[in-house]
Every structure is written in C-alpha cells, then in structure tokens.
Coordinates of C-alpha atoms in Angstrom, one line a residue:
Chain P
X1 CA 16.3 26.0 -22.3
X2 CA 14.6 25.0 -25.7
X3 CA 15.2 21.3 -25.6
X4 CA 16.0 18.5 -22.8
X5 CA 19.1 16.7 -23.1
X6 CA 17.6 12.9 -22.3
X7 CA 18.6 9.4 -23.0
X8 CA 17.2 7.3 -25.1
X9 CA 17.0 3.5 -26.1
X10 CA 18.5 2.7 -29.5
X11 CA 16.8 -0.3 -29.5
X12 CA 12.9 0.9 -28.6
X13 CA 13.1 4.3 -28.4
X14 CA 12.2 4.9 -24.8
X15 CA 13.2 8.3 -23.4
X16 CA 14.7 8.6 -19.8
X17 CA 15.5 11.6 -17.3
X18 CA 17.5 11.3 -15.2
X19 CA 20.1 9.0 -17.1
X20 CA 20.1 5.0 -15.8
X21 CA 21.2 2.4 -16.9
X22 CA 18.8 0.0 -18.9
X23 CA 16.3 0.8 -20.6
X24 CA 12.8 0.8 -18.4
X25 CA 10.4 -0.1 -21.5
X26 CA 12.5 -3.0 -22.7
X27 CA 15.6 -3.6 -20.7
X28 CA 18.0 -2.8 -24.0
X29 CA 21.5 -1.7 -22.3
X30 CA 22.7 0.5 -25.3
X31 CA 21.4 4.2 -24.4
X32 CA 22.1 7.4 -26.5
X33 CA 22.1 11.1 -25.7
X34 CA 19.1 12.8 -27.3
X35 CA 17.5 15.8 -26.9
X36 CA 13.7 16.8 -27.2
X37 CA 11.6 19.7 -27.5
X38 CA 11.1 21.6 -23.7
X39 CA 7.5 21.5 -24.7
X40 CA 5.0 19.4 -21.8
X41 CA 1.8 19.1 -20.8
X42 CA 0.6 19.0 -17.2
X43 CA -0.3 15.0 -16.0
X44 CA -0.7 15.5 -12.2
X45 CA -0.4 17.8 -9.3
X46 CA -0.4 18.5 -6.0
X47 CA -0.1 20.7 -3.0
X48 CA 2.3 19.1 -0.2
X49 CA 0.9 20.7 3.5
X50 CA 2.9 18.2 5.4
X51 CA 6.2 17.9 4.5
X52 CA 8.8 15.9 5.3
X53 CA 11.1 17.0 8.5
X54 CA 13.7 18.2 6.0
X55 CA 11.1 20.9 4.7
X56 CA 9.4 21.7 8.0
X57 CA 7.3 24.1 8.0
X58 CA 7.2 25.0 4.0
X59 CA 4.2 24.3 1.7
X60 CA 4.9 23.5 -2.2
X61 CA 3.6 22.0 -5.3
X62 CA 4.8 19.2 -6.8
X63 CA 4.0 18.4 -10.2
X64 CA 4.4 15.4 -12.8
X65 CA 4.8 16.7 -16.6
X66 CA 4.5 14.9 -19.8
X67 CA 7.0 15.7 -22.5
X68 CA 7.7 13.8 -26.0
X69 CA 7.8 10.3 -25.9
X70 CA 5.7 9.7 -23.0
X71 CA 8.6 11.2 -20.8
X72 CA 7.4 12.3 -17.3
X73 CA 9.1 14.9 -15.5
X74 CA 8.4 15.2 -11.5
X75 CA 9.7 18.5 -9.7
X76 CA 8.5 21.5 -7.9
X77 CA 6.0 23.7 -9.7
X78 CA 7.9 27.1 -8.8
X79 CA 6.2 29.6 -10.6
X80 CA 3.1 30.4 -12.6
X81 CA 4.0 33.1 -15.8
X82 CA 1.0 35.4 -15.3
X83 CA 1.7 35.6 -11.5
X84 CA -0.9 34.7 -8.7
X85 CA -0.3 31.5 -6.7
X86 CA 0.2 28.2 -8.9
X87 CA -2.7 26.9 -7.2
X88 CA -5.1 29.3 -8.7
X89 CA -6.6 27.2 -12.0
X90 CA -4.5 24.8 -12.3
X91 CA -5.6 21.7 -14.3
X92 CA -4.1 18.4 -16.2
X93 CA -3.6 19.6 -19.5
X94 CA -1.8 23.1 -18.9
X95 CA 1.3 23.2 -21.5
X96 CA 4.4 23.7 -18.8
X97 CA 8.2 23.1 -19.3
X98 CA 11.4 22.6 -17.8
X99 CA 12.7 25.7 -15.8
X100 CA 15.8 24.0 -14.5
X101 CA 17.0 20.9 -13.5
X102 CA 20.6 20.6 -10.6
X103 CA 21.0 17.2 -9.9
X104 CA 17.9 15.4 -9.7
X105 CA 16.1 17.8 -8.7
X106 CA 13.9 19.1 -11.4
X107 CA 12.0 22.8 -11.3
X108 CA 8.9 22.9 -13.9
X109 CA 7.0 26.0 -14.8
X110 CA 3.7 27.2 -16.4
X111 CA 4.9 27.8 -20.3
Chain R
X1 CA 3.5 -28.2 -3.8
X2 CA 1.8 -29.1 -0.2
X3 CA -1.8 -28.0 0.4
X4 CA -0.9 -24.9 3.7
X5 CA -3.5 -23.8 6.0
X6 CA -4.0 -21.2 8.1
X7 CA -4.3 -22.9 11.7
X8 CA -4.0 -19.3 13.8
X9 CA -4.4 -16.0 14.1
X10 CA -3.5 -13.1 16.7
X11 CA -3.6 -9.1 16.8
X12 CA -3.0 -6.7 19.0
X13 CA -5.4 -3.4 19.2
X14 CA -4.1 -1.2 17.1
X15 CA -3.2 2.7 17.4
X16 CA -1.3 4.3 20.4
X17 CA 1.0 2.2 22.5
X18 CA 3.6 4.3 23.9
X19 CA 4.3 1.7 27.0
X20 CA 4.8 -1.3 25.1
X21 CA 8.1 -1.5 23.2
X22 CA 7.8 -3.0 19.6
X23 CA 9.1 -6.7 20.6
X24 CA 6.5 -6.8 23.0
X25 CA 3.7 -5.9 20.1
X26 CA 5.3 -8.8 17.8
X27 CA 5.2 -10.9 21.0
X28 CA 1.8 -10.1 22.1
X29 CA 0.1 -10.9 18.5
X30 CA 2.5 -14.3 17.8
X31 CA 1.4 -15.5 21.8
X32 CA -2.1 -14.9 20.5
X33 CA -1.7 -16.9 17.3
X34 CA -0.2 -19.8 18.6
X35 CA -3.0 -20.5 21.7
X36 CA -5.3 -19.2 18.7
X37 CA -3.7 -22.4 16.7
X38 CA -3.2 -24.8 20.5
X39 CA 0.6 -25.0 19.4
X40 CA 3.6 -24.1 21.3
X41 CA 6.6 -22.3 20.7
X42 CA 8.3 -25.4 20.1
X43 CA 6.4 -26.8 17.4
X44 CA 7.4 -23.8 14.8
X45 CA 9.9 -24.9 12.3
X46 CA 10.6 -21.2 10.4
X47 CA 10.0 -18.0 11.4
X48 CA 9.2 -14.6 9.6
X49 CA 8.6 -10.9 10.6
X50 CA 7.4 -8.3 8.2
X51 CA 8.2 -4.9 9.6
X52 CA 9.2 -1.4 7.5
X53 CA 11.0 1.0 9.6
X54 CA 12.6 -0.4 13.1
X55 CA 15.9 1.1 12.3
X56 CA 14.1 4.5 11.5
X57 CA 11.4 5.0 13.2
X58 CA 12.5 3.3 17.2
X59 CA 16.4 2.7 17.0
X60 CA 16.0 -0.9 16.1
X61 CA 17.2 -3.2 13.5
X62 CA 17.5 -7.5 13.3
X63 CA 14.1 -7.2 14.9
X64 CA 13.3 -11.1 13.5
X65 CA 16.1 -12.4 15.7
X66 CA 14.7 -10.1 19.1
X67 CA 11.1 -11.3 18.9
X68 CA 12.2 -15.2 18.0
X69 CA 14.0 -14.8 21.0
X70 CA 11.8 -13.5 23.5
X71 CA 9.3 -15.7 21.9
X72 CA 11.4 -18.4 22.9
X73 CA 11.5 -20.1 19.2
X74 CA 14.0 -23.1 18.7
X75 CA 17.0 -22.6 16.7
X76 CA 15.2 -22.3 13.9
X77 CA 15.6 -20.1 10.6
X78 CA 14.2 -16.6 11.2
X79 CA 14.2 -13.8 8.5
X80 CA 12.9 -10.3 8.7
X81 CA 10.8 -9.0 5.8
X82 CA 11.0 -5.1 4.5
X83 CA 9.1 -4.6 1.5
X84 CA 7.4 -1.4 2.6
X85 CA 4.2 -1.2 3.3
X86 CA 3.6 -4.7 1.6
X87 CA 6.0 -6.0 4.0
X88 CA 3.6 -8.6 6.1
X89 CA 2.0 -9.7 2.9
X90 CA 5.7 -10.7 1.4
X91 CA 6.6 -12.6 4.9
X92 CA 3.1 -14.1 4.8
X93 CA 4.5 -15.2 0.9
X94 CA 7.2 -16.3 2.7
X95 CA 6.1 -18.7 5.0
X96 CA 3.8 -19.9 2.8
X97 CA 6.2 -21.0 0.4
X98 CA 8.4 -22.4 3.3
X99 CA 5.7 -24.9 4.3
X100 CA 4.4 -25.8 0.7
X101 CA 8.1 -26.4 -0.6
X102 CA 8.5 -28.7 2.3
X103 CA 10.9 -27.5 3.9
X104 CA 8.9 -26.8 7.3
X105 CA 5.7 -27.9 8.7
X106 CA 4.8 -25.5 11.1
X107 CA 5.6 -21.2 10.2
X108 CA 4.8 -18.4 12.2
X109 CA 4.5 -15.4 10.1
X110 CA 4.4 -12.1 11.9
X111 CA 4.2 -8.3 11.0
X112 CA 5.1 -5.1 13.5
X113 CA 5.4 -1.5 13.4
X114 CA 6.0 1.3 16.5
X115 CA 5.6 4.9 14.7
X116 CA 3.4 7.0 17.3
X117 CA 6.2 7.5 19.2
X118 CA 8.0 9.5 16.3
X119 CA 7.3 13.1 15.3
X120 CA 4.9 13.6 12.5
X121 CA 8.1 14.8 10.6
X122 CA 9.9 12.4 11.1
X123 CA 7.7 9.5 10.0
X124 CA 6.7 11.2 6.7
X125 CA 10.1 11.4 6.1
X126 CA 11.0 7.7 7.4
X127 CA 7.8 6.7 5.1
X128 CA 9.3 8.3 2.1
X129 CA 12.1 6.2 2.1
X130 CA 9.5 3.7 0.4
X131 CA 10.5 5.3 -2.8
X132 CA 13.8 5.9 -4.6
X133 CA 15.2 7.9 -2.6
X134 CA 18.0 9.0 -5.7
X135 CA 14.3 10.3 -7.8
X136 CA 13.6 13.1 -9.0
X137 CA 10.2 13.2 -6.9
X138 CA 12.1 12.5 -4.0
X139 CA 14.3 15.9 -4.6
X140 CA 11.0 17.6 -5.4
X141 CA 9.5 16.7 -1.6
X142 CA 6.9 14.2 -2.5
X143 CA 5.5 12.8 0.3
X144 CA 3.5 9.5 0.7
X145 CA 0.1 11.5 0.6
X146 CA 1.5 13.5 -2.0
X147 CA 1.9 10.5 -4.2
X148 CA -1.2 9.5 -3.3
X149 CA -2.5 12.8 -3.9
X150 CA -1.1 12.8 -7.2
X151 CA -3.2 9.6 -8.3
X152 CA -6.0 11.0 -7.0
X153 CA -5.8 14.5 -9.2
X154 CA -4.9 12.6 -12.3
X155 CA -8.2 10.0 -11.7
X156 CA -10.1 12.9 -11.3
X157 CA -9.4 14.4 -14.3
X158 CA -9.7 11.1 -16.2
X159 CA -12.5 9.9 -14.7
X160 CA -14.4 12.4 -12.9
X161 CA -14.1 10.7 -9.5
X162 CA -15.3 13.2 -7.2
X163 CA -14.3 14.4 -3.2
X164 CA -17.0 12.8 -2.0
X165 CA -16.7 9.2 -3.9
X166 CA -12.9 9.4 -1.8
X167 CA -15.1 10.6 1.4
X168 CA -17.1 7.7 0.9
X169 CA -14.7 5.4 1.2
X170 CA -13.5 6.8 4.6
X171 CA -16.9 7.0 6.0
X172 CA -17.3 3.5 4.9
X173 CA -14.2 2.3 6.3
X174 CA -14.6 4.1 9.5
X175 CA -18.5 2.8 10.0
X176 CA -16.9 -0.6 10.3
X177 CA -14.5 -0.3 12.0
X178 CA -17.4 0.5 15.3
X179 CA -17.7 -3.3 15.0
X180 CA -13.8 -3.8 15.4
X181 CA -12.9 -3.7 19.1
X182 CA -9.1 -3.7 17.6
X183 CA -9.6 -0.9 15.5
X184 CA -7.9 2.7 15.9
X185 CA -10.6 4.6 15.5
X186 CA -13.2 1.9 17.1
X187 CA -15.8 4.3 19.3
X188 CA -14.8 7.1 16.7
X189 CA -17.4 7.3 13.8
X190 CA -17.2 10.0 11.3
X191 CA -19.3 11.4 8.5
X192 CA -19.7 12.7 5.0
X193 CA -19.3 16.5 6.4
X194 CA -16.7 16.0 8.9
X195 CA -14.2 13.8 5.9
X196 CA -14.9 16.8 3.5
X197 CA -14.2 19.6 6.2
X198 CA -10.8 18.0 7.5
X199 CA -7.9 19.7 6.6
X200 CA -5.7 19.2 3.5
X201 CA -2.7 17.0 3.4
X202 CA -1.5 16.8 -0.4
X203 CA -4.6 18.5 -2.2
X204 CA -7.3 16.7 -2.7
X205 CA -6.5 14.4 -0.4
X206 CA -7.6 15.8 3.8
X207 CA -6.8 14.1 7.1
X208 CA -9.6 11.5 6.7
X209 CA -8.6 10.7 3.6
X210 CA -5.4 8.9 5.0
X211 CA -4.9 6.5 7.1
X212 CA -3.2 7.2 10.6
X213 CA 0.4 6.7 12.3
X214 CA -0.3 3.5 14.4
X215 CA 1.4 0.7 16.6
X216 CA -0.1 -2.6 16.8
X217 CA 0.8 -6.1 15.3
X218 CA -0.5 -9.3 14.1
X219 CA 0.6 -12.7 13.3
X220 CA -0.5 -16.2 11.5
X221 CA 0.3 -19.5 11.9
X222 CA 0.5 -21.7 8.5
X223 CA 0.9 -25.4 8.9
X224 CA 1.0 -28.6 6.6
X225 CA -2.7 -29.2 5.6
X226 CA -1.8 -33.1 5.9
X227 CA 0.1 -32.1 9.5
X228 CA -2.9 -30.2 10.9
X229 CA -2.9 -30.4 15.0
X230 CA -6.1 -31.9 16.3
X231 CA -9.2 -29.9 16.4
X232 CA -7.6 -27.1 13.9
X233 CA -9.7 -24.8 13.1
X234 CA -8.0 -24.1 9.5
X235 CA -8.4 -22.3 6.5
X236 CA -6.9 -22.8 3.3
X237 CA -4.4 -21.0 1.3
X238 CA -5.6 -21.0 -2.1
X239 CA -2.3 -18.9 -3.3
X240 CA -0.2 -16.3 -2.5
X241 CA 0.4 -13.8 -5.9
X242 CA 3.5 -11.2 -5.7
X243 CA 4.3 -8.9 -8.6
X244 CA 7.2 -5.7 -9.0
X245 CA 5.8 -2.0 -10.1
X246 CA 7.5 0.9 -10.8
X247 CA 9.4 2.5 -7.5
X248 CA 8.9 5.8 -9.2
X249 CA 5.9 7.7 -10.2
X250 CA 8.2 9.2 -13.1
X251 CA 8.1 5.4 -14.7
X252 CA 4.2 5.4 -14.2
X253 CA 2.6 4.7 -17.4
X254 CA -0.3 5.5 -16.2
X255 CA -0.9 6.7 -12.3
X256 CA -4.7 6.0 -12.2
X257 CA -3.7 2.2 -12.1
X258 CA -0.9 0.2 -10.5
X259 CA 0.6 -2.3 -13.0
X260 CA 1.5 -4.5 -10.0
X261 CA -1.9 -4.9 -8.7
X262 CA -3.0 -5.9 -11.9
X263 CA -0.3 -8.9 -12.6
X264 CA -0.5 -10.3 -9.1
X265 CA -4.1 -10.6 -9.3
X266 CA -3.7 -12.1 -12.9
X267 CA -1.8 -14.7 -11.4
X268 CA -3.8 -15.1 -8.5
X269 CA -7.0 -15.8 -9.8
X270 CA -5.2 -17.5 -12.5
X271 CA -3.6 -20.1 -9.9
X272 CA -6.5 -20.6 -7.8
X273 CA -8.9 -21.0 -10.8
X274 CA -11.1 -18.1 -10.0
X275 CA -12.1 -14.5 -10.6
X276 CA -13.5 -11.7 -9.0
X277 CA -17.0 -12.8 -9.3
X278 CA -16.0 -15.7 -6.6
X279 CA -14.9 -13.3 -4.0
X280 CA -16.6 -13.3 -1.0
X281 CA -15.0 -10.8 1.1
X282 CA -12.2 -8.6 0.1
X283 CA -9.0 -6.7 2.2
X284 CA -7.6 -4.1 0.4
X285 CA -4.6 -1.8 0.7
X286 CA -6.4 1.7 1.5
X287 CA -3.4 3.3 2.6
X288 CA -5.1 6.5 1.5
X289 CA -8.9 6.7 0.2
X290 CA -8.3 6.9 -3.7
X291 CA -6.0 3.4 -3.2
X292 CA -9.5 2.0 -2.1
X293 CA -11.3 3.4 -5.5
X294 CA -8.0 2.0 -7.9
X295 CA -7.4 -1.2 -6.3
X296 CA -10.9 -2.4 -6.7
X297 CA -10.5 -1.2 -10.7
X298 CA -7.2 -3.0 -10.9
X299 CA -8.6 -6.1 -9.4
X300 CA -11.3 -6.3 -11.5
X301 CA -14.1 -5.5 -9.4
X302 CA -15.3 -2.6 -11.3
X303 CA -14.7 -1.2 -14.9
X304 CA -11.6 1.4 -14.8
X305 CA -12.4 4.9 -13.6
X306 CA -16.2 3.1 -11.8
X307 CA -14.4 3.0 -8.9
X308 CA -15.8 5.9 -6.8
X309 CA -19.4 5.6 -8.1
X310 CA -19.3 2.0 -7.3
X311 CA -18.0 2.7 -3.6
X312 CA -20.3 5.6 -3.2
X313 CA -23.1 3.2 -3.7
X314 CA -22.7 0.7 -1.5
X315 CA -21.0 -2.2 -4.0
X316 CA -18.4 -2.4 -1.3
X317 CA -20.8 -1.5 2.2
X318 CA -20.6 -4.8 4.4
X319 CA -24.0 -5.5 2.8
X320 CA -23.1 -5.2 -0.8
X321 CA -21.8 -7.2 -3.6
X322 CA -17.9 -7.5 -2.8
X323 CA -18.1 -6.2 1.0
X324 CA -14.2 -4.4 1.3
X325 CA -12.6 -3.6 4.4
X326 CA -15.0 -4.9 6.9
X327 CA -12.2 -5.1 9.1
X328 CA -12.0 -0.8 8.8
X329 CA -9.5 -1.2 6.8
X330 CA -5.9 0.5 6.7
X331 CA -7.9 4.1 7.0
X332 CA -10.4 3.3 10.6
X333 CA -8.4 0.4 11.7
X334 CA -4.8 1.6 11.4
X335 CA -1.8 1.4 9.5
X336 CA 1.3 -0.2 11.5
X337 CA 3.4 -0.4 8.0
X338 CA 4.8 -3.8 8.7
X339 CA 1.9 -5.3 10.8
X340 CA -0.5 -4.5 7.6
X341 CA -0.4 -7.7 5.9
X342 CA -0.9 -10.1 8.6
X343 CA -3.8 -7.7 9.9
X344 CA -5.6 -8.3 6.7
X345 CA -5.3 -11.8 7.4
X346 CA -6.1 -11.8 10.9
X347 CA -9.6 -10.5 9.1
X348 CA -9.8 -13.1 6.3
X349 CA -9.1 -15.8 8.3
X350 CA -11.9 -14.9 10.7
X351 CA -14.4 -14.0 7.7
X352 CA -14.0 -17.2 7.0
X353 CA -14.2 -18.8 10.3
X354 CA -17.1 -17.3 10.6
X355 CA -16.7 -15.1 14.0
X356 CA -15.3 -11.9 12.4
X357 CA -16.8 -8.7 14.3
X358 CA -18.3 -7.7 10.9
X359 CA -19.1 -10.6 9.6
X360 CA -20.1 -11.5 6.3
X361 CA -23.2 -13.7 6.0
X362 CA -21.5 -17.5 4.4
X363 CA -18.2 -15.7 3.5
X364 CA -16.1 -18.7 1.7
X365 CA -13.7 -17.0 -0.3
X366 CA -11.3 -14.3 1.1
X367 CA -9.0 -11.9 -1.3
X368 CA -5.9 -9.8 0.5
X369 CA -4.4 -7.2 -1.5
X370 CA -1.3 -5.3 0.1
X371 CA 0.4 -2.5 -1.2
X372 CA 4.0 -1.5 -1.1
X373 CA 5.8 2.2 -1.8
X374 CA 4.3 3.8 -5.1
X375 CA 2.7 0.0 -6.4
X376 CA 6.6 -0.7 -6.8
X377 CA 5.5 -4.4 -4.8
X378 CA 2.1 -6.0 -4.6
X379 CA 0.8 -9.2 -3.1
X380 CA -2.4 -10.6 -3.7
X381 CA -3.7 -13.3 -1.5
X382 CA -6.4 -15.8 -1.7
X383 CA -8.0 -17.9 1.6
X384 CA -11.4 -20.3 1.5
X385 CA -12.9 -22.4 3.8
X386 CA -11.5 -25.5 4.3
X387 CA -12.0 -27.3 1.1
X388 CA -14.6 -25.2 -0.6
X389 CA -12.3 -24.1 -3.1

C-alpha cells in the first residue's frame, strides 16, 4: 500500500482516518476522498502489560503515527523490518507506515 | 447569578470495601455532609450523583434515584452525572449552577464508585469505555495506562522529562497521603527505589505510577450564600469552569497537553479574576503520574515541558510554592472514578477551613482540576475563604 485513502475537508484541508462526518479542525460538512503518501513518522508508543479482559493474557505495542497533514494513525505496532522485538530501539521519530487497516483497526509497521 | 457556598463536606475512607454495597458508600459520605453542614435531609432542594461505571462495574444503573431514596430526600429533582472520570466535578458544576440560577437553595452534590470488587480485567476494560469505543485506538487495545503511557513517551521525547521526575510525583503524593487517615494507601509510604522497581503497566509508566482500583465516596453541600443556615461554616465558590477535548488520542494535536485543561482554566481564572500566582493550594487530576507533570503545564503553573523538574524539586511538596495534592491525590489516596470530584473538594473545602490533615499554612484560595477519558472533559474549579476573594 503506497498511499492512504483518507478524507479530507474541502474547506480547510484537514485530513481524517477513519471517515466521519464533519470536519474536526473546522466543523466544514463537505468531505472528499483523498489519498496521501503511506510515508509516517513515529509520535508515541507504548507497551500494553495489562490488557483489557478481551486480550487476557497477551502483551502488545500500540503505537500513534504521524503521516501528511498532521494525520495521526493509532494501531498495533506488529512488526519491526529488521526483526528482533519492536521494543528493541524504538524512538519518536522512526519513519513507519501503514501495514493494513480492516475496519478500524489499524496495523503500523517499522518502514 | 447568586453568590453559592460550600456549607458541607463528607467522605468515606477510601480503597477496599467489599461489605458495603455502593448505595451505602453514596449514603455514608452525603450523611456526613449534611451533619458536616447541620442540615437535614429535608432541607435539600436538588440532588446530583456523579458516578462512571454502576451498570459495568456492580450490576447497577439509576443509581441517583437509589441513594435519594435511601437518603430519604423529598420529591425533589435528582440526576445522575457520567462524564468519566470528571464525572463528580460535572455534578459539582451542576449543583452549582442549580443554586446560582435560583432554581434551588439547598444541593447535595455527591460522587460514588464500587470497582474492587471486579477483576482487574474487567475494570480496565469497563475503564476503557471512557474513550470512543468505535476508535481506532480502541481496536488497537489501548488501555487507560496505555494512553497515559503514550503522553508520557511523547513528553519525554519533547521535553526530556525523566522516570524519576514521574516517580517523584508518586513519592510525593504517597508522602501525603500518611497524613490522610482516609487515604488508600494511608500507613503505606513508598520511595524513589521502590516507584522505579515496580513493574510495568504501559511502558514507561509502572504500578506506582498509577493510581489504584478503589471504593469510597464523597459528597458537598452548596447552599444560597444569602440562605446560609446559622453558624455555617462556608466557603465560597468562586466558579466552576468546564471545557470538551478530544475523546481520541488520534485528534490530539498535541498529546504532551490537554486542550481542555487549558480552556477551562482560561475561563476559570478569567471568571474569578485571578491567575495561577493566587493559588493557594491546588487538587489535581493525577490519574496516572505524568497527568500530575501536564496538568500543572496546562494550568499555568509552570512553563510547558518544566513540569517534572519543577515537581522533582519540591515546587509542588506541601511546603512549596503551589503545594498539589496534599490530600494524596488520585495516586496515594485513591481513585473511585465517580467519587473523584467531590473528593477533591472534600480537600479544598477543608484547606480552606483550615483543619485539613495536611494543612497548608493560611491557605485562602483553592483550585480543583478533574479529568475525564483522554482530556475529552475537564472541569476546573475555584473555592476561597469566605469573602477573601
């Protein structure tokens, strides 16, 4: 997947995944399919060692991506390229990108 | 707008209460207020209850109606407040309003939460229901701490807060909450070593760095400054801010601030004709450590990203600038969701009183900050002394 079909806001230019139905930046109701470059940068991250009762027993990584426009992407971290755990060096700033999205829910990897 | 007061305050201890059923709790803390304010049942014109997670967590929903009941309120107008974890703050709003608008005279404002008797599961997953549940994050597994967490990583990065500037504040919390009979984790202190060497939750953020799965409850009663009962020991209610955030963390601008914080404060000290330099004693929202370290940025106690530095050196120790959380805050003193709000008030009002357990030396102006979900609801509160303000 080179680019990410996204919405944005004809009147601002906002970008927003998953589709809905204003505009958050400025509230304009008129949004267009778009599509932008599956290129992000790491924002935030973190391992989950309590999980919710629906994920007993599992530990994950959950990570928020930045990708053009400001748009942020939350999903699970699932895998890191080179191999190793995704723990390993991880830091804000690593380039990642969108492995997969069903639904809502979103998969990011290391790029 | 009428001038409200505070005329009484109750609490029960919080932590584990596995006997009591919630009602009781709600019942025990509004009892307390009302001797607290010498008023009866009968004088109480409105009624609200903050409280997150009944229906989840113990089976129970309409939980405003139970309590007013077995409280044995009039046939009066009670509501039940969910707004998370900012839910007693809101009903707090609430009552407030209620009194100042004229429409009553006399409010009790109450918060409650029963969640020990859940499995750990089961509450983290009853907690993440503070979110969208529809998100993106929420199909990814975030978790409360893992929200949390995720502030945390990205403030670290920014700023170069540190493990042990979000250790401090739990050590802090939990050294005063040895004065607070009520507390949690009263007769428990902890230390620097023990906070870093606790197990992880959501990486950075370990066991000490969040605050615990409690039951307890607390309650206020507000009252017409010109229909104050004889011998009232009241405080006043400068103003009561309340502001909408993002419910996502995907709509975060920026997740080393919460935009809510920052525009119910604005319109706080706006309001009240004040700033943070007035402040006296401060309640905040430390549902996890690194909420402690952004809420005193967004409230404009520090410069953005000073925030761990600043706790770390004792701006915010009982005996510093702006003392934070002498109560032991939502990390020593527990966290029963709904209860939250009113607890911080419980605190403020008796700062301000003068006969709080920690007290701070000529405290006059109080500030309540409570947090709900991912900063998607904020209120921000401001008490004095009668008339000093």
């Amino acid at each position: 997947m080179d680019q990410i079909p996204v919405l944005a806001c004809s009147a601002c230019g906002a970008v927003h995944l998953p589709p809905r139905r204003r505009c958050r930046s400025c509230g304009g109701d008129s949004l267009q399919e778009h599509a932008i470059d599956n290129a992000g940068e790491l924002y935030a991250f973190t391992v989950i060692r309590v999980p919710p009762a629906r994920y007993a027993g599992q530990e994950y990584t959950v990570a928020a991506a930045r990708f053009a426009g400001g748009l942020v992407i939350t999903g699970r971290l699932v895998e890191e390229k080179d191999g190793g755990t995704p723990l390993s060096g991880l830091e804000p700033g690593r380039a990642v990108r969108l492995a997969s999205r069903d639904g809502r829910a979103c998969r990011l990897q290391l790029a | 707008m009428r001038k409200v007061c505070i005329v009484g305050v109750g609490a029960t201890r919080f932590g584990s209460h596995p006997e009591t059923p919630l009602k009781d709790l709600a019942v025990d803390a509004c009892t307390a207020a009302l001797a607290d304010a010498g008023m009866g049942p009968d004088q109480i014109d409105a009624f609200y209850l903050g409280n997150y997670g009944a229906g989840m967590l113990v089976g129970q929903a309409f939980t405003a109606s139970v309590v007013a009941n077995e409280l044995g309120l009039r046939s009066i107008p009670v509501t039940r407040i969910e707004d998370a974890c900012a839910s007693g703050g809101v009903a707090l709003r609430h009552g407030w309003l209620m009194v100042a608008s004229g429409q009553a005279d006399a409010v009790l404002v109450a918060g409650v939460e029963k969640m020990t008797s859940a499995p750990t599961e089961a509450v983290t997953q009853a907690l993440a229901a503070a979110t969208d549940v529809e998100s993106p994050e929420a199909h990814a597994g975030l978790t409360f701490p893992g929200f949390f967490a995720m502030v945390a990583c990205r403030h670290m990065h920014e700023y170069g807060t540190r493990p042990e500037h979000l250790a401090a504040v739990a050590v802090k919390n939990r050294r005063n909450a040895q004065a607070n009979p009520r507390a949690q984790f009263f007769g428990k202190p902890a230390t620097l070593d023990q906070v870093l060497a606790s197990r992880l939750i959501a990486d950075p953020l370990r066991l000490f760095d969040c605050s615990p799965i409690s039951d307890g409850a607390a309650a206020a009663v507000l009252c017409a400054a010109d229909r104050l009962p004889e011998g009232a020991r009241a405080v006043d209610i400068l103003t009561i801010a309340h502001a909408l955030g993002p419910a996502n963390l995907s709509d975060m601008p920026d997740l080393t601030s919460f935009p809510a914080t920052r525009e119910a404060a604005r319109q706080a000290y706006e309001a009240a004709g004040l700033g943070p330099e007035d402040i006296d004693v401060l309640e905040v929202h430390d549902c996890f450590s690194i909420a402690e370290v952004v809420a005193l940025e967004d409230l404009g106690f520090v410069p953005k990203g000073e925030g761990g530095p600043a706790v770390a050196e004792g701006l915010t120790a009982l005996d510093g600038r702006f003392p934070v959380n002498p109560s032991g805050g939502l990390l020593s003193k527990g966290h029963p969701i709904g209860a939250t709000g009113l607890a911080q008030c419980f605190e403020i009002v008796r700062q301000l009183r003068g006969e709080a357990d920690n007290q701070v030396t000529g405290a006059r102006i109080g500030l309540m900050h409570n947090l709900g979900g991912t900063g998607g609801t904020v209120t921000v509160s401001l008490l004095a002394r009668r008339g000093v303000a």
